[in-house]
Amino acid sequence: MLNIILVLLFILFFILMFFNYKYQKAQVELLEQNKKTLELSIKILELNIKKIKLLEKRIKEKQ
């Protein structure tokens, strides 16, 4: 009886480890997607800063 319980606990442990692995893998993928999104956002912000500087330069030239 004790052996059966130990075997079942062992199987349960591996099932939980498998789902934990899947969960962590999904978390890593989400983090990678977030990183790419942040990198794109930074590029957009940099382009917007350049655009603002050009607009400021044009305004100064008109004055």
Short mmCIF file of N, CA and C in Angstrom, two decimals:
data_model
loop_
_atom_site.label_atom_id
_atom_site.label_comp_id
_atom_site.label_asym_id
_atom_site.label_seq_id
_atom_site.Cartn_x
_atom_site.Cartn_y
_atom_site.Cartn_z
N MET A 1 0.83 -1.20 0.00
CA MET A 1 0.00 0.00 0.00
C MET A 1 0.87 1.26 0.00
N LEU A 2 1.90 1.26 0.83
CA LEU A 2 2.79 2.41 0.90
C LEU A 2 3.51 2.61 -0.43
N ASN A 3 3.88 1.50 -1.07
CA ASN A 3 4.56 1.60 -2.37
C ASN A 3 3.66 2.24 -3.42
N ILE A 4 2.39 1.89 -3.40
CA ILE A 4 1.44 2.46 -4.37
C ILE A 4 1.32 3.96 -4.15
N ILE A 5 1.22 4.37 -2.90
CA ILE A 5 1.11 5.80 -2.59
C ILE A 5 2.37 6.54 -3.03
N LEU A 6 3.53 5.95 -2.77
CA LEU A 6 4.78 6.57 -3.19
C LEU A 6 4.87 6.69 -4.71
N VAL A 7 4.45 5.66 -5.41
CA VAL A 7 4.47 5.70 -6.88
C VAL A 7 3.52 6.78 -7.39
N LEU A 8 2.33 6.86 -6.80
CA LEU A 8 1.37 7.88 -7.22
C LEU A 8 1.89 9.29 -6.94
N LEU A 9 2.52 9.46 -5.79
CA LEU A 9 3.11 10.77 -5.48
C LEU A 9 4.24 11.10 -6.46
N PHE A 10 5.02 10.11 -6.81
CA PHE A 10 6.11 10.30 -7.77
C PHE A 10 5.56 10.73 -9.13
N ILE A 11 4.50 10.04 -9.58
CA ILE A 11 3.86 10.38 -10.85
C ILE A 11 3.27 11.79 -10.79
N LEU A 12 2.61 12.11 -9.69
CA LEU A 12 2.03 13.44 -9.51
C LEU A 12 3.11 14.51 -9.55
N PHE A 13 4.23 14.22 -8.92
CA PHE A 13 5.35 15.16 -8.92
C PHE A 13 5.80 15.46 -10.35
N PHE A 14 5.95 14.43 -11.17
CA PHE A 14 6.40 14.65 -12.55
C PHE A 14 5.35 15.36 -13.39
N ILE A 15 4.08 15.07 -13.14
CA ILE A 15 3.02 15.78 -13.85
C ILE A 15 3.06 17.26 -13.50
N LEU A 16 3.22 17.57 -12.21
CA LEU A 16 3.30 18.97 -11.79
C LEU A 16 4.54 19.65 -12.36
N MET A 17 5.65 18.95 -12.39
CA MET A 17 6.88 19.52 -12.96
C MET A 17 6.69 19.81 -14.45
N PHE A 18 5.99 18.92 -15.15
CA PHE A 18 5.74 19.12 -16.58
C PHE A 18 4.91 20.39 -16.80
N PHE A 19 3.82 20.54 -16.03
CA PHE A 19 2.98 21.72 -16.20
C PHE A 19 3.70 22.99 -15.76
N ASN A 20 4.54 22.89 -14.75
CA ASN A 20 5.35 24.03 -14.33
C ASN A 20 6.31 24.44 -15.45
N TYR A 21 6.90 23.46 -16.11
CA TYR A 21 7.80 23.74 -17.24
C TYR A 21 7.04 24.45 -18.37
N LYS A 22 5.85 23.92 -18.69
CA LYS A 22 5.04 24.54 -19.75
C LYS A 22 4.68 25.98 -19.39
N TYR A 23 4.31 26.20 -18.14
CA TYR A 23 3.93 27.54 -17.68
C TYR A 23 5.11 28.49 -17.77
N GLN A 24 6.27 28.05 -17.32
CA GLN A 24 7.46 28.91 -17.36
C GLN A 24 7.89 29.19 -18.79
N LYS A 25 7.74 28.20 -19.66
CA LYS A 25 8.07 28.40 -21.07
C LYS A 25 7.15 29.46 -21.68
N ALA A 26 5.87 29.41 -21.36
CA ALA A 26 4.93 30.42 -21.85
C ALA A 26 5.28 31.80 -21.30
N GLN A 27 5.70 31.85 -20.03
CA GLN A 27 6.09 33.13 -19.43
C GLN A 27 7.30 33.72 -20.15
N VAL A 28 8.26 32.88 -20.48
CA VAL A 28 9.46 33.35 -21.19
C VAL A 28 9.07 33.89 -22.56
N GLU A 29 8.18 33.20 -23.26
CA GLU A 29 7.73 33.67 -24.57
C GLU A 29 7.04 35.02 -24.45
N LEU A 30 6.22 35.19 -23.42
CA LEU A 30 5.55 36.47 -23.21
C LEU A 30 6.57 37.58 -22.92
N LEU A 31 7.56 37.27 -22.12
CA LEU A 31 8.61 38.26 -21.82
C LEU A 31 9.37 38.65 -23.08
N GLU A 32 9.64 37.68 -23.95
CA GLU A 32 10.34 37.98 -25.19
C GLU A 32 9.49 38.87 -26.09
N GLN A 33 8.18 38.59 -26.14
CA GLN A 33 7.28 39.43 -26.94
C GLN A 33 7.22 40.84 -26.36
N ASN A 34 7.16 40.93 -25.03
CA ASN A 34 7.14 42.25 -24.39
C ASN A 34 8.43 43.02 -24.67
N LYS A 35 9.54 42.31 -24.68
CA LYS A 35 10.83 42.95 -24.97
C LYS A 35 10.82 43.52 -26.38
N LYS A 36 10.32 42.73 -27.35
CA LYS A 36 10.26 43.21 -28.73
C LYS A 36 9.33 44.42 -28.84
N THR A 37 8.20 44.37 -28.14
CA THR A 37 7.27 45.49 -28.16
C THR A 37 7.91 46.74 -27.58
N LEU A 38 8.62 46.58 -26.48
CA LEU A 38 9.31 47.73 -25.87
C LEU A 38 10.39 48.29 -26.79
N GLU A 39 11.12 47.41 -27.46
CA GLU A 39 12.16 47.88 -28.38
C GLU A 39 11.54 48.68 -29.52
N LEU A 40 10.40 48.20 -30.05
CA LEU A 40 9.72 48.94 -31.11
C LEU A 40 9.19 50.27 -30.59
N SER A 41 8.69 50.28 -29.38
CA SER A 41 8.19 51.53 -28.78
C SER A 41 9.32 52.54 -28.62
N ILE A 42 10.49 52.06 -28.22
CA ILE A 42 11.65 52.95 -28.08
C ILE A 42 12.03 53.54 -29.44
N LYS A 43 12.02 52.70 -30.49
CA LYS A 43 12.34 53.21 -31.82
C LYS A 43 11.33 54.27 -32.26
N ILE A 44 10.05 54.03 -31.98
CA ILE A 44 9.02 55.00 -32.33
C ILE A 44 9.23 56.30 -31.58
N LEU A 45 9.54 56.20 -30.29
CA LEU A 45 9.81 57.41 -29.50
C LEU A 45 11.02 58.17 -30.04
N GLU A 46 12.06 57.46 -30.41
CA GLU A 46 13.24 58.12 -30.97
C GLU A 46 12.90 58.84 -32.26
N LEU A 47 12.09 58.20 -33.11
CA LEU A 47 11.67 58.85 -34.35
C LEU A 47 10.81 60.08 -34.07
N ASN A 48 9.95 59.98 -33.07
CA ASN A 48 9.12 61.12 -32.71
C ASN A 48 9.96 62.28 -32.18
N ILE A 49 11.01 61.96 -31.42
CA ILE A 49 11.91 63.01 -30.92
C ILE A 49 12.59 63.71 -32.09
N LYS A 50 13.06 62.92 -33.07
CA LYS A 50 13.70 63.51 -34.25
C LYS A 50 12.70 64.41 -35.00
N LYS A 51 11.47 63.94 -35.10
CA LYS A 51 10.43 64.70 -35.78
C LYS A 51 10.17 66.03 -35.07
N ILE A 52 10.10 65.99 -33.76
CA ILE A 52 9.88 67.21 -32.97
C ILE A 52 11.04 68.18 -33.15
N LYS A 53 12.27 67.66 -33.15
CA LYS A 53 13.44 68.52 -33.33
C LYS A 53 13.41 69.19 -34.70
N LEU A 54 13.02 68.42 -35.73
CA LEU A 54 12.92 69.00 -37.07
C LEU A 54 11.84 70.08 -37.12
N LEU A 55 10.71 69.81 -36.48
CA LEU A 55 9.63 70.80 -36.46
C LEU A 55 10.07 72.06 -35.72
N GLU A 56 10.78 71.89 -34.61
CA GLU A 56 11.29 73.05 -33.86
C GLU A 56 12.27 73.86 -34.72
N LYS A 57 13.10 73.14 -35.47
CA LYS A 57 14.07 73.81 -36.34
C LYS A 57 13.35 74.61 -37.42
N ARG A 58 12.30 74.04 -38.01
CA ARG A 58 11.53 74.74 -39.04
C ARG A 58 10.85 75.98 -38.46
N ILE A 59 10.32 75.84 -37.26
CA ILE A 59 9.65 76.98 -36.62
C ILE A 59 10.65 78.11 -36.39
N LYS A 60 11.85 77.76 -35.92
CA LYS A 60 12.88 78.77 -35.68
C LYS A 60 13.30 79.45 -36.98
N GLU A 61 13.37 78.67 -38.07
CA GLU A 61 13.77 79.23 -39.36
C GLU A 61 12.72 80.20 -39.89
N LYS A 62 11.46 79.94 -39.62
CA LYS A 62 10.39 80.82 -40.09
C LYS A 62 10.35 82.13 -39.32
N GLN A 63 10.84 82.12 -38.11
CA GLN A 63 10.78 83.33 -37.29
C GLN A 63 11.85 84.25 -37.63
#
